[in-house]
């Protein structure tokens, strides 16, 4: 079985380069020249990971991600020439799982795809088979379906956000460094960008209704990392 990778990019040279490396690593590549084409491909093909440029005609990458997140939680990796921190924060905030800047090393892109796919495909395998459902206060995490609920209502988290919550809820009260949380997301290969993890945590807090000024669930341990409270 070949995993499908959507490449939403209007530069044909970049599409050709990514296709060469991805196909040589056993992936099936589905190109799209703009966001509208990418949504069409996403609806018709079996896509496991999406690589998305931001500056595309007709529909840009941000609008594509917003639309895609209405129907899928597959890993989405932005690859963009926009390298300002505000661009990275916006991309992650609307649902991307990672942000790479151009020029890029195609081997690095392949490594990201493999790491994201590896973790995504393991969702539903509990690290602790004895605990199929994790509970902390009003939060309930189904480790078989990989769904987080609050008061019985599903919380719409991205794949990366789900992995972070699974790690925290499996170990209530334990403090995890940003590097340890990155490792739970990407395996042995990860990028240590503190701002990126801060954005993910901020997004999770917003979605579970956690007051950022005085969070009830996810606590920031200054100089160390994050933990989820064991008793509420």
mmCIF file with all atom_site columns, C-alpha atoms in Angstrom:
data_model
loop_
_atom_site.group_PDB
_atom_site.id
_atom_site.type_symbol
_atom_site.label_atom_id
_atom_site.label_alt_id
_atom_site.label_comp_id
_atom_site.label_asym_id
_atom_site.label_entity_id
_atom_site.label_seq_id
_atom_site.pdbx_PDB_ins_code
_atom_site.Cartn_x
_atom_site.Cartn_y
_atom_site.Cartn_z
_atom_site.occupancy
_atom_site.B_iso_or_equiv
_atom_site.pdbx_formal_charge
_atom_site.auth_seq_id
_atom_site.auth_comp_id
_atom_site.auth_asym_id
_atom_site.auth_atom_id
_atom_site.pdbx_PDB_model_num
ATOM 1   C CA . UNK A 1 1   ? 0.000   0.000  0.000   1.00 0.00 ? 1   UNK A CA 1
ATOM 2   C CA . UNK A 1 2   ? 1.305   3.435  -0.964  1.00 0.00 ? 2   UNK A CA 1
ATOM 3   C CA . UNK A 1 3   ? 0.414   6.353  1.254   1.00 0.00 ? 3   UNK A CA 1
ATOM 4   C CA . UNK A 1 4   ? -0.893  9.354  -0.655  1.00 0.00 ? 4   UNK A CA 1
ATOM 5   C CA . UNK A 1 5   ? 0.798   12.742 -0.272  1.00 0.00 ? 5   UNK A CA 1
ATOM 6   C CA . UNK A 1 6   ? -0.984  15.834 -1.535  1.00 0.00 ? 6   UNK A CA 1
ATOM 7   C CA . UNK A 1 7   ? 1.457   18.484 -2.800  1.00 0.00 ? 7   UNK A CA 1
ATOM 8   C CA . UNK A 1 8   ? -0.369  21.823 -3.101  1.00 0.00 ? 8   UNK A CA 1
ATOM 9   C CA . UNK A 1 9   ? 2.202   24.008 -4.867  1.00 0.00 ? 9   UNK A CA 1
ATOM 10  C CA . UNK A 1 10  ? 2.051   26.237 -7.968  1.00 0.00 ? 10  UNK A CA 1
ATOM 11  C CA . UNK A 1 11  ? 5.789   26.034 -8.735  1.00 0.00 ? 11  UNK A CA 1
ATOM 12  C CA . UNK A 1 12  ? 6.189   23.068 -11.092 1.00 0.00 ? 12  UNK A CA 1
ATOM 13  C CA . UNK A 1 13  ? 9.924   22.754 -10.339 1.00 0.00 ? 13  UNK A CA 1
ATOM 14  C CA . UNK A 1 14  ? 9.222   22.333 -6.624  1.00 0.00 ? 14  UNK A CA 1
ATOM 15  C CA . UNK A 1 15  ? 6.458   19.825 -7.344  1.00 0.00 ? 15  UNK A CA 1
ATOM 16  C CA . UNK A 1 16  ? 8.843   17.848 -9.530  1.00 0.00 ? 16  UNK A CA 1
ATOM 17  C CA . UNK A 1 17  ? 11.562  17.896 -6.860  1.00 0.00 ? 17  UNK A CA 1
ATOM 18  C CA . UNK A 1 18  ? 9.227   16.815 -4.058  1.00 0.00 ? 18  UNK A CA 1
ATOM 19  C CA . UNK A 1 19  ? 7.644   14.151 -6.258  1.00 0.00 ? 19  UNK A CA 1
ATOM 20  C CA . UNK A 1 20  ? 11.064  12.694 -7.074  1.00 0.00 ? 20  UNK A CA 1
ATOM 21  C CA . UNK A 1 21  ? 12.046  12.300 -3.426  1.00 0.00 ? 21  UNK A CA 1
ATOM 22  C CA . UNK A 1 22  ? 8.632   11.223 -2.153  1.00 0.00 ? 22  UNK A CA 1
ATOM 23  C CA . UNK A 1 23  ? 8.064   8.641  -4.885  1.00 0.00 ? 23  UNK A CA 1
ATOM 24  C CA . UNK A 1 24  ? 11.546  7.227  -4.382  1.00 0.00 ? 24  UNK A CA 1
ATOM 25  C CA . UNK A 1 25  ? 10.528  6.654  -0.763  1.00 0.00 ? 25  UNK A CA 1
ATOM 26  C CA . UNK A 1 26  ? 7.402   4.755  -1.734  1.00 0.00 ? 26  UNK A CA 1
ATOM 27  C CA . UNK A 1 27  ? 4.757   7.495  -1.571  1.00 0.00 ? 27  UNK A CA 1
ATOM 28  C CA . UNK A 1 28  ? 2.080   8.237  -4.159  1.00 0.00 ? 28  UNK A CA 1
ATOM 29  C CA . UNK A 1 29  ? 2.121   11.955 -5.003  1.00 0.00 ? 29  UNK A CA 1
ATOM 30  C CA . UNK A 1 30  ? -0.981  13.956 -5.935  1.00 0.00 ? 30  UNK A CA 1
ATOM 31  C CA . UNK A 1 31  ? -0.116  17.477 -7.151  1.00 0.00 ? 31  UNK A CA 1
ATOM 32  C CA . UNK A 1 32  ? -2.410  20.504 -7.080  1.00 0.00 ? 32  UNK A CA 1
ATOM 33  C CA . UNK A 1 33  ? -1.567  23.964 -8.427  1.00 0.00 ? 33  UNK A CA 1
ATOM 34  C CA . UNK A 1 34  ? -3.840  25.891 -6.060  1.00 0.00 ? 34  UNK A CA 1
ATOM 35  C CA . UNK A 1 35  ? -6.061  25.518 -3.038  1.00 0.00 ? 35  UNK A CA 1
ATOM 36  C CA . UNK A 1 36  ? -9.219  24.746 -5.013  1.00 0.00 ? 36  UNK A CA 1
ATOM 37  C CA . UNK A 1 37  ? -7.525  21.930 -6.901  1.00 0.00 ? 37  UNK A CA 1
ATOM 38  C CA . UNK A 1 38  ? -6.095  20.664 -3.612  1.00 0.00 ? 38  UNK A CA 1
ATOM 39  C CA . UNK A 1 39  ? -9.564  20.460 -2.045  1.00 0.00 ? 39  UNK A CA 1
ATOM 40  C CA . UNK A 1 40  ? -10.782 18.506 -5.077  1.00 0.00 ? 40  UNK A CA 1
ATOM 41  C CA . UNK A 1 41  ? -7.871  16.065 -4.796  1.00 0.00 ? 41  UNK A CA 1
ATOM 42  C CA . UNK A 1 42  ? -8.470  15.712 -1.069  1.00 0.00 ? 42  UNK A CA 1
ATOM 43  C CA . UNK A 1 43  ? -12.098 14.774 -1.703  1.00 0.00 ? 43  UNK A CA 1
ATOM 44  C CA . UNK A 1 44  ? -11.346 12.230 -4.443  1.00 0.00 ? 44  UNK A CA 1
ATOM 45  C CA . UNK A 1 45  ? -8.093  10.559 -3.409  1.00 0.00 ? 45  UNK A CA 1
ATOM 46  C CA . UNK A 1 46  ? -6.883  8.665  -0.358  1.00 0.00 ? 46  UNK A CA 1
ATOM 47  C CA . UNK A 1 47  ? -4.566  11.323 1.084   1.00 0.00 ? 47  UNK A CA 1
ATOM 48  C CA . UNK A 1 48  ? -2.550  10.633 4.224   1.00 0.00 ? 48  UNK A CA 1
ATOM 49  C CA . UNK A 1 49  ? -0.387  13.790 4.419   1.00 0.00 ? 49  UNK A CA 1
ATOM 50  C CA . UNK A 1 50  ? -0.637  17.221 2.779   1.00 0.00 ? 50  UNK A CA 1
ATOM 51  C CA . UNK A 1 51  ? 2.276   19.509 1.863   1.00 0.00 ? 51  UNK A CA 1
ATOM 52  C CA . UNK A 1 52  ? 0.925   22.999 1.317   1.00 0.00 ? 52  UNK A CA 1
ATOM 53  C CA . UNK A 1 53  ? 2.398   26.238 -0.030  1.00 0.00 ? 53  UNK A CA 1
ATOM 54  C CA . UNK A 1 54  ? 0.872   29.483 1.210   1.00 0.00 ? 54  UNK A CA 1
ATOM 55  C CA . UNK A 1 55  ? 1.112   31.774 -1.814  1.00 0.00 ? 55  UNK A CA 1
ATOM 56  C CA . UNK A 1 56  ? -0.988  30.066 -4.489  1.00 0.00 ? 56  UNK A CA 1
ATOM 57  C CA . UNK A 1 57  ? -3.479  31.457 -7.036  1.00 0.00 ? 57  UNK A CA 1
ATOM 58  C CA . UNK A 1 58  ? -7.274  31.171 -6.737  1.00 0.00 ? 58  UNK A CA 1
ATOM 59  C CA . UNK A 1 59  ? -7.148  29.870 -3.167  1.00 0.00 ? 59  UNK A CA 1
ATOM 60  C CA . UNK A 1 60  ? -4.115  30.373 -0.938  1.00 0.00 ? 60  UNK A CA 1
ATOM 61  C CA . UNK A 1 61  ? -2.730  27.842 1.507   1.00 0.00 ? 61  UNK A CA 1
ATOM 62  C CA . UNK A 1 62  ? -4.309  29.401 4.582   1.00 0.00 ? 62  UNK A CA 1
ATOM 63  C CA . UNK A 1 63  ? -7.795  29.221 3.078   1.00 0.00 ? 63  UNK A CA 1
ATOM 64  C CA . UNK A 1 64  ? -7.158  25.659 1.914   1.00 0.00 ? 64  UNK A CA 1
ATOM 65  C CA . UNK A 1 65  ? -6.151  24.574 5.422   1.00 0.00 ? 65  UNK A CA 1
ATOM 66  C CA . UNK A 1 66  ? -9.212  26.216 6.970   1.00 0.00 ? 66  UNK A CA 1
ATOM 67  C CA . UNK A 1 67  ? -11.456 24.410 4.481   1.00 0.00 ? 67  UNK A CA 1
ATOM 68  C CA . UNK A 1 68  ? -9.624  21.084 4.783   1.00 0.00 ? 68  UNK A CA 1
ATOM 69  C CA . UNK A 1 69  ? -9.893  21.100 8.567   1.00 0.00 ? 69  UNK A CA 1
ATOM 70  C CA . UNK A 1 70  ? -13.664 21.007 8.258   1.00 0.00 ? 70  UNK A CA 1
ATOM 71  C CA . UNK A 1 71  ? -13.458 17.428 7.005   1.00 0.00 ? 71  UNK A CA 1
ATOM 72  C CA . UNK A 1 72  ? -10.068 15.891 7.835   1.00 0.00 ? 72  UNK A CA 1
ATOM 73  C CA . UNK A 1 73  ? -7.473  15.692 10.586  1.00 0.00 ? 73  UNK A CA 1
ATOM 74  C CA . UNK A 1 74  ? -4.618  14.356 8.424   1.00 0.00 ? 74  UNK A CA 1
ATOM 75  C CA . UNK A 1 75  ? -1.197  15.905 9.078   1.00 0.00 ? 75  UNK A CA 1
ATOM 76  C CA . UNK A 1 76  ? -0.707  19.149 7.135   1.00 0.00 ? 76  UNK A CA 1
ATOM 77  C CA . UNK A 1 77  ? 2.800   20.515 6.632   1.00 0.00 ? 77  UNK A CA 1
ATOM 78  C CA . UNK A 1 78  ? 3.235   24.052 5.329   1.00 0.00 ? 78  UNK A CA 1
ATOM 79  C CA . UNK A 1 79  ? 6.218   24.691 3.046   1.00 0.00 ? 79  UNK A CA 1
ATOM 80  C CA . UNK A 1 80  ? 6.459   28.406 2.379   1.00 0.00 ? 80  UNK A CA 1
ATOM 81  C CA . UNK A 1 81  ? 8.820   31.230 1.488   1.00 0.00 ? 81  UNK A CA 1
ATOM 82  C CA . UNK A 1 82  ? 7.043   33.314 4.138   1.00 0.00 ? 82  UNK A CA 1
ATOM 83  C CA . UNK A 1 83  ? 9.473   33.017 7.029   1.00 0.00 ? 83  UNK A CA 1
ATOM 84  C CA . UNK A 1 84  ? 8.251   35.589 9.542   1.00 0.00 ? 84  UNK A CA 1
ATOM 85  C CA . UNK A 1 85  ? 7.217   34.304 12.950  1.00 0.00 ? 85  UNK A CA 1
ATOM 86  C CA . UNK A 1 86  ? 3.711   35.749 12.466  1.00 0.00 ? 86  UNK A CA 1
ATOM 87  C CA . UNK A 1 87  ? 3.282   33.571 9.371   1.00 0.00 ? 87  UNK A CA 1
ATOM 88  C CA . UNK A 1 88  ? 4.354   30.457 11.285  1.00 0.00 ? 88  UNK A CA 1
ATOM 89  C CA . UNK A 1 89  ? 2.011   31.259 14.154  1.00 0.00 ? 89  UNK A CA 1
ATOM 90  C CA . UNK A 1 90  ? -0.930  31.870 11.809  1.00 0.00 ? 90  UNK A CA 1
ATOM 91  C CA . UNK A 1 91  ? -0.293  28.630 9.919   1.00 0.00 ? 91  UNK A CA 1
ATOM 92  C CA . UNK A 1 92  ? -0.199  26.553 13.077  1.00 0.00 ? 92  UNK A CA 1
ATOM 93  C CA . UNK A 1 93  ? -3.116  28.438 14.576  1.00 0.00 ? 93  UNK A CA 1
ATOM 94  C CA . UNK A 1 94  ? -5.483  27.549 11.714  1.00 0.00 ? 94  UNK A CA 1
ATOM 95  C CA . UNK A 1 95  ? -4.621  23.847 11.803  1.00 0.00 ? 95  UNK A CA 1
ATOM 96  C CA . UNK A 1 96  ? -1.230  23.060 10.248  1.00 0.00 ? 96  UNK A CA 1
ATOM 97  C CA . UNK A 1 97  ? 0.899   20.540 12.115  1.00 0.00 ? 97  UNK A CA 1
ATOM 98  C CA . UNK A 1 98  ? 4.323   21.802 11.023  1.00 0.00 ? 98  UNK A CA 1
ATOM 99  C CA . UNK A 1 99  ? 5.854   24.742 9.168   1.00 0.00 ? 99  UNK A CA 1
ATOM 100 C CA . UNK A 1 100 ? 8.927   24.506 6.942   1.00 0.00 ? 100 UNK A CA 1
ATOM 101 C CA . UNK A 1 101 ? 10.469  27.419 5.067   1.00 0.00 ? 101 UNK A CA 1
ATOM 102 C CA . UNK A 1 102 ? 11.919  27.653 1.562   1.00 0.00 ? 102 UNK A CA 1
ATOM 103 C CA . UNK A 1 103 ? 14.552  26.907 0.460   1.00 0.00 ? 103 UNK A CA 1
ATOM 104 C CA . UNK A 1 104 ? 14.232  23.457 1.987   1.00 0.00 ? 104 UNK A CA 1
ATOM 105 C CA . UNK A 1 105 ? 16.116  20.188 2.038   1.00 0.00 ? 105 UNK A CA 1
ATOM 106 C CA . UNK A 1 106 ? 13.877  17.598 0.306   1.00 0.00 ? 106 UNK A CA 1
ATOM 107 C CA . UNK A 1 107 ? 15.262  14.909 2.609   1.00 0.00 ? 107 UNK A CA 1
ATOM 108 C CA . UNK A 1 108 ? 14.056  16.963 5.563   1.00 0.00 ? 108 UNK A CA 1
ATOM 109 C CA . UNK A 1 109 ? 10.599  17.153 4.023   1.00 0.00 ? 109 UNK A CA 1
ATOM 110 C CA . UNK A 1 110 ? 10.516  13.378 3.540   1.00 0.00 ? 110 UNK A CA 1
ATOM 111 C CA . UNK A 1 111 ? 11.613  12.929 7.169   1.00 0.00 ? 111 UNK A CA 1
ATOM 112 C CA . UNK A 1 112 ? 8.778   15.161 8.327   1.00 0.00 ? 112 UNK A CA 1
ATOM 113 C CA . UNK A 1 113 ? 6.259   13.244 6.204   1.00 0.00 ? 113 UNK A CA 1
ATOM 114 C CA . UNK A 1 114 ? 7.426   9.901  7.569   1.00 0.00 ? 114 UNK A CA 1
ATOM 115 C CA . UNK A 1 115 ? 7.409   11.120 11.170  1.00 0.00 ? 115 UNK A CA 1
ATOM 116 C CA . UNK A 1 116 ? 3.953   12.670 10.892  1.00 0.00 ? 116 UNK A CA 1
ATOM 117 C CA . UNK A 1 117 ? 2.561   9.620  9.121   1.00 0.00 ? 117 UNK A CA 1
ATOM 118 C CA . UNK A 1 118 ? 4.119   7.218  11.607  1.00 0.00 ? 118 UNK A CA 1
ATOM 119 C CA . UNK A 1 119 ? 2.495   8.989  14.516  1.00 0.00 ? 119 UNK A CA 1
ATOM 120 C CA . UNK A 1 120 ? -0.812  9.559  12.733  1.00 0.00 ? 120 UNK A CA 1
ATOM 121 C CA . UNK A 1 121 ? -1.143  5.884  11.841  1.00 0.00 ? 121 UNK A CA 1
ATOM 122 C CA . UNK A 1 122 ? -0.474  4.900  15.444  1.00 0.00 ? 122 UNK A CA 1
ATOM 123 C CA . UNK A 1 123 ? -3.393  6.995  16.716  1.00 0.00 ? 123 UNK A CA 1
ATOM 124 C CA . UNK A 1 124 ? -5.798  4.547  18.244  1.00 0.00 ? 124 UNK A CA 1
ATOM 125 C CA . UNK A 1 125 ? -3.090  2.260  19.585  1.00 0.00 ? 125 UNK A CA 1
ATOM 126 C CA . UNK A 1 126 ? -3.024  2.942  23.278  1.00 0.00 ? 126 UNK A CA 1
ATOM 127 C CA . UNK A 1 127 ? 0.370   3.269  24.947  1.00 0.00 ? 127 UNK A CA 1
ATOM 128 C CA . UNK A 1 128 ? -1.352  1.763  27.949  1.00 0.00 ? 128 UNK A CA 1
ATOM 129 C CA . UNK A 1 129 ? -3.781  -0.934 26.837  1.00 0.00 ? 129 UNK A CA 1
ATOM 130 C CA . UNK A 1 130 ? -5.360  -1.066 30.306  1.00 0.00 ? 130 UNK A CA 1
ATOM 131 C CA . UNK A 1 131 ? -6.647  2.497  29.952  1.00 0.00 ? 131 UNK A CA 1
ATOM 132 C CA . UNK A 1 132 ? -8.813  2.818  26.861  1.00 0.00 ? 132 UNK A CA 1
ATOM 133 C CA . UNK A 1 133 ? -10.403 6.005  28.203  1.00 0.00 ? 133 UNK A CA 1
ATOM 134 C CA . UNK A 1 134 ? -8.438  8.719  29.974  1.00 0.00 ? 134 UNK A CA 1
ATOM 135 C CA . UNK A 1 135 ? -10.262 11.177 32.230  1.00 0.00 ? 135 UNK A CA 1
ATOM 136 C CA . UNK A 1 136 ? -9.142  14.422 33.776  1.00 0.00 ? 136 UNK A CA 1
ATOM 137 C CA . UNK A 1 137 ? -11.910 16.574 35.198  1.00 0.00 ? 137 UNK A CA 1
ATOM 138 C CA . UNK A 1 138 ? -14.472 17.255 32.468  1.00 0.00 ? 138 UNK A CA 1
ATOM 139 C CA . UNK A 1 139 ? -12.123 15.937 29.793  1.00 0.00 ? 139 UNK A CA 1
ATOM 140 C CA . UNK A 1 140 ? -12.375 12.405 28.400  1.00 0.00 ? 140 UNK A CA 1
ATOM 141 C CA . UNK A 1 141 ? -9.918  10.962 25.879  1.00 0.00 ? 141 UNK A CA 1
ATOM 142 C CA . UNK A 1 142 ? -10.848 7.848  23.924  1.00 0.00 ? 142 UNK A CA 1
ATOM 143 C CA . UNK A 1 143 ? -7.485  6.223  23.078  1.00 0.00 ? 143 UNK A CA 1
ATOM 144 C CA . UNK A 1 144 ? -9.052  3.748  20.663  1.00 0.00 ? 144 UNK A CA 1
ATOM 145 C CA . UNK A 1 145 ? -10.822 6.293  18.460  1.00 0.00 ? 145 UNK A CA 1
ATOM 146 C CA . UNK A 1 146 ? -8.419  9.104  19.382  1.00 0.00 ? 146 UNK A CA 1
ATOM 147 C CA . UNK A 1 147 ? -11.154 11.582 20.269  1.00 0.00 ? 147 UNK A CA 1
ATOM 148 C CA . UNK A 1 148 ? -11.148 14.160 23.044  1.00 0.00 ? 148 UNK A CA 1
ATOM 149 C CA . UNK A 1 149 ? -14.454 15.146 24.595  1.00 0.00 ? 149 UNK A CA 1
ATOM 150 C CA . UNK A 1 150 ? -15.413 17.740 27.179  1.00 0.00 ? 150 UNK A CA 1
ATOM 151 C CA . UNK A 1 151 ? -18.712 17.189 28.959  1.00 0.00 ? 151 UNK A CA 1
ATOM 152 C CA . UNK A 1 152 ? -19.598 14.672 26.251  1.00 0.00 ? 152 UNK A CA 1
ATOM 153 C CA . UNK A 1 153 ? -18.960 17.098 23.369  1.00 0.00 ? 153 UNK A CA 1
ATOM 154 C CA . UNK A 1 154 ? -16.158 16.333 20.887  1.00 0.00 ? 154 UNK A CA 1
ATOM 155 C CA . UNK A 1 155 ? -13.325 18.868 20.897  1.00 0.00 ? 155 UNK A CA 1
ATOM 156 C CA . UNK A 1 156 ? -12.050 19.498 17.317  1.00 0.00 ? 156 UNK A CA 1
ATOM 157 C CA . UNK A 1 157 ? -8.303  19.044 17.783  1.00 0.00 ? 157 UNK A CA 1
ATOM 158 C CA . UNK A 1 158 ? -5.736  18.540 15.021  1.00 0.00 ? 158 UNK A CA 1
ATOM 159 C CA . UNK A 1 159 ? -3.653  15.360 14.911  1.00 0.00 ? 159 UNK A CA 1
ATOM 160 C CA . UNK A 1 160 ? -0.707  17.082 16.622  1.00 0.00 ? 160 UNK A CA 1
ATOM 161 C CA . UNK A 1 161 ? -2.944  18.557 19.328  1.00 0.00 ? 161 UNK A CA 1
ATOM 162 C CA . UNK A 1 162 ? -4.472  15.131 19.965  1.00 0.00 ? 162 UNK A CA 1
ATOM 163 C CA . UNK A 1 163 ? -1.010  13.586 20.402  1.00 0.00 ? 163 UNK A CA 1
ATOM 164 C CA . UNK A 1 164 ? -0.030  16.275 22.883  1.00 0.00 ? 164 UNK A CA 1
ATOM 165 C CA . UNK A 1 165 ? -3.214  15.815 24.907  1.00 0.00 ? 165 UNK A CA 1
ATOM 166 C CA . UNK A 1 166 ? -2.833  12.030 24.867  1.00 0.00 ? 166 UNK A CA 1
ATOM 167 C CA . UNK A 1 167 ? 0.687   12.372 26.266  1.00 0.00 ? 167 UNK A CA 1
ATOM 168 C CA . UNK A 1 168 ? -0.376  14.781 28.992  1.00 0.00 ? 168 UNK A CA 1
ATOM 169 C CA . UNK A 1 169 ? -3.545  12.900 29.980  1.00 0.00 ? 169 UNK A CA 1
ATOM 170 C CA . UNK A 1 170 ? -1.743  9.561  30.176  1.00 0.00 ? 170 UNK A CA 1
ATOM 171 C CA . UNK A 1 171 ? 0.577   11.135 32.739  1.00 0.00 ? 171 UNK A CA 1
ATOM 172 C CA . UNK A 1 172 ? -1.438  13.627 34.822  1.00 0.00 ? 172 UNK A CA 1
ATOM 173 C CA . UNK A 1 173 ? 0.714   15.686 37.169  1.00 0.00 ? 173 UNK A CA 1
ATOM 174 C CA . UNK A 1 174 ? 3.940   14.932 35.284  1.00 0.00 ? 174 UNK A CA 1
ATOM 175 C CA . UNK A 1 175 ? 5.852   17.833 33.767  1.00 0.00 ? 175 UNK A CA 1
ATOM 176 C CA . UNK A 1 176 ? 6.963   17.421 30.138  1.00 0.00 ? 176 UNK A CA 1
ATOM 177 C CA . UNK A 1 177 ? 9.544   19.641 28.497  1.00 0.00 ? 177 UNK A CA 1
ATOM 178 C CA . UNK A 1 178 ? 8.797   21.107 25.068  1.00 0.00 ? 178 UNK A CA 1
ATOM 179 C CA . UNK A 1 179 ? 11.371  18.704 23.590  1.00 0.00 ? 179 UNK A CA 1
ATOM 180 C CA . UNK A 1 180 ? 9.591   15.703 25.145  1.00 0.00 ? 180 UNK A CA 1
ATOM 181 C CA . UNK A 1 181 ? 6.256   16.845 23.738  1.00 0.00 ? 181 UNK A CA 1
ATOM 182 C CA . UNK A 1 182 ? 7.839   17.321 20.312  1.00 0.00 ? 182 UNK A CA 1
ATOM 183 C CA . UNK A 1 183 ? 9.167   13.784 20.544  1.00 0.00 ? 183 UNK A CA 1
ATOM 184 C CA . UNK A 1 184 ? 5.704   12.390 21.256  1.00 0.00 ? 184 UNK A CA 1
ATOM 185 C CA . UNK A 1 185 ? 4.510   14.177 18.103  1.00 0.00 ? 185 UNK A CA 1
ATOM 186 C CA . UNK A 1 186 ? 7.321   13.370 15.687  1.00 0.00 ? 186 UNK A CA 1
ATOM 187 C CA . UNK A 1 187 ? 9.158   10.419 17.208  1.00 0.00 ? 187 UNK A CA 1
ATOM 188 C CA . UNK A 1 188 ? 12.938  10.531 17.382  1.00 0.00 ? 188 UNK A CA 1
ATOM 189 C CA . UNK A 1 189 ? 13.150  13.286 14.779  1.00 0.00 ? 189 UNK A CA 1
ATOM 190 C CA . UNK A 1 190 ? 11.814  16.675 15.805  1.00 0.00 ? 190 UNK A CA 1
ATOM 191 C CA . UNK A 1 191 ? 12.498  20.387 15.584  1.00 0.00 ? 191 UNK A CA 1
ATOM 192 C CA . UNK A 1 192 ? 12.963  22.258 18.878  1.00 0.00 ? 192 UNK A CA 1
ATOM 193 C CA . UNK A 1 193 ? 11.019  25.437 18.174  1.00 0.00 ? 193 UNK A CA 1
ATOM 194 C CA . UNK A 1 194 ? 9.636   26.812 21.444  1.00 0.00 ? 194 UNK A CA 1
ATOM 195 C CA . UNK A 1 195 ? 7.245   29.190 19.691  1.00 0.00 ? 195 UNK A CA 1
ATOM 196 C CA . UNK A 1 196 ? 5.645   26.358 17.741  1.00 0.00 ? 196 UNK A CA 1
ATOM 197 C CA . UNK A 1 197 ? 4.860   24.357 20.894  1.00 0.00 ? 197 UNK A CA 1
ATOM 198 C CA . UNK A 1 198 ? 3.526   27.495 22.591  1.00 0.00 ? 198 UNK A CA 1
ATOM 199 C CA . UNK A 1 199 ? 1.099   27.963 19.695  1.00 0.00 ? 199 UNK A CA 1
ATOM 200 C CA . UNK A 1 200 ? -0.072  24.331 19.904  1.00 0.00 ? 200 UNK A CA 1
ATOM 201 C CA . UNK A 1 201 ? -0.658  24.622 23.665  1.00 0.00 ? 201 UNK A CA 1
ATOM 202 C CA . UNK A 1 202 ? -2.470  27.943 23.200  1.00 0.00 ? 202 UNK A CA 1
ATOM 203 C CA . UNK A 1 203 ? -4.722  26.389 20.546  1.00 0.00 ? 203 UNK A CA 1
ATOM 204 C CA . UNK A 1 204 ? -5.550  23.421 22.774  1.00 0.00 ? 204 UNK A CA 1
ATOM 205 C CA . UNK A 1 205 ? -6.401  25.715 25.688  1.00 0.00 ? 205 UNK A CA 1
ATOM 206 C CA . UNK A 1 206 ? -8.704  27.765 23.489  1.00 0.00 ? 206 UNK A CA 1
ATOM 207 C CA . UNK A 1 207 ? -10.502 24.684 22.160  1.00 0.00 ? 207 UNK A CA 1
ATOM 208 C CA . UNK A 1 208 ? -11.076 23.109 25.583  1.00 0.00 ? 208 UNK A CA 1
ATOM 209 C CA . UNK A 1 209 ? -12.109 26.454 27.071  1.00 0.00 ? 209 UNK A CA 1
ATOM 210 C CA . UNK A 1 210 ? -9.073  26.729 29.334  1.00 0.00 ? 210 UNK A CA 1
ATOM 211 C CA . UNK A 1 211 ? -8.476  30.288 30.557  1.00 0.00 ? 211 UNK A CA 1
ATOM 212 C CA . UNK A 1 212 ? -5.044  31.261 29.211  1.00 0.00 ? 212 UNK A CA 1
ATOM 213 C CA . UNK A 1 213 ? -4.478  33.714 32.078  1.00 0.00 ? 213 UNK A CA 1
ATOM 214 C CA . UNK A 1 214 ? -5.343  31.137 34.729  1.00 0.00 ? 214 UNK A CA 1
ATOM 215 C CA . UNK A 1 215 ? -5.605  27.699 33.067  1.00 0.00 ? 215 UNK A CA 1
ATOM 216 C CA . UNK A 1 216 ? -7.497  24.975 34.867  1.00 0.00 ? 216 UNK A CA 1
ATOM 217 C CA . UNK A 1 217 ? -6.089  22.039 32.915  1.00 0.00 ? 217 UNK A CA 1
ATOM 218 C CA . UNK A 1 218 ? -2.789  22.640 31.127  1.00 0.00 ? 218 UNK A CA 1
ATOM 219 C CA . UNK A 1 219 ? -0.335  24.371 33.439  1.00 0.00 ? 219 UNK A CA 1
ATOM 220 C CA . UNK A 1 220 ? 2.856   26.095 32.313  1.00 0.00 ? 220 UNK A CA 1
ATOM 221 C CA . UNK A 1 221 ? 5.786   25.251 34.561  1.00 0.00 ? 221 UNK A CA 1
ATOM 222 C CA . UNK A 1 222 ? 8.120   28.171 33.964  1.00 0.00 ? 222 UNK A CA 1
ATOM 223 C CA . UNK A 1 223 ? 11.543  27.117 32.767  1.00 0.00 ? 223 UNK A CA 1
ATOM 224 C CA . UNK A 1 224 ? 10.499  23.471 32.452  1.00 0.00 ? 224 UNK A CA 1
ATOM 225 C CA . UNK A 1 225 ? 7.468   22.819 30.258  1.00 0.00 ? 225 UNK A CA 1
ATOM 226 C CA . UNK A 1 226 ? 3.836   21.789 30.694  1.00 0.00 ? 226 UNK A CA 1
ATOM 227 C CA . UNK A 1 227 ? 1.661   19.428 32.695  1.00 0.00 ? 227 UNK A CA 1
ATOM 228 C CA . UNK A 1 228 ? -2.006  18.626 33.020  1.00 0.00 ? 228 UNK A CA 1
ATOM 229 C CA . UNK A 1 229 ? -3.422  18.762 36.515  1.00 0.00 ? 229 UNK A CA 1
ATOM 230 C CA . UNK A 1 230 ? -4.011  15.366 38.115  1.00 0.00 ? 230 UNK A CA 1
ATOM 231 C CA . UNK A 1 231 ? -6.755  16.522 40.479  1.00 0.00 ? 231 UNK A CA 1
ATOM 232 C CA . UNK A 1 232 ? -9.489  19.010 39.597  1.00 0.00 ? 232 UNK A CA 1
#
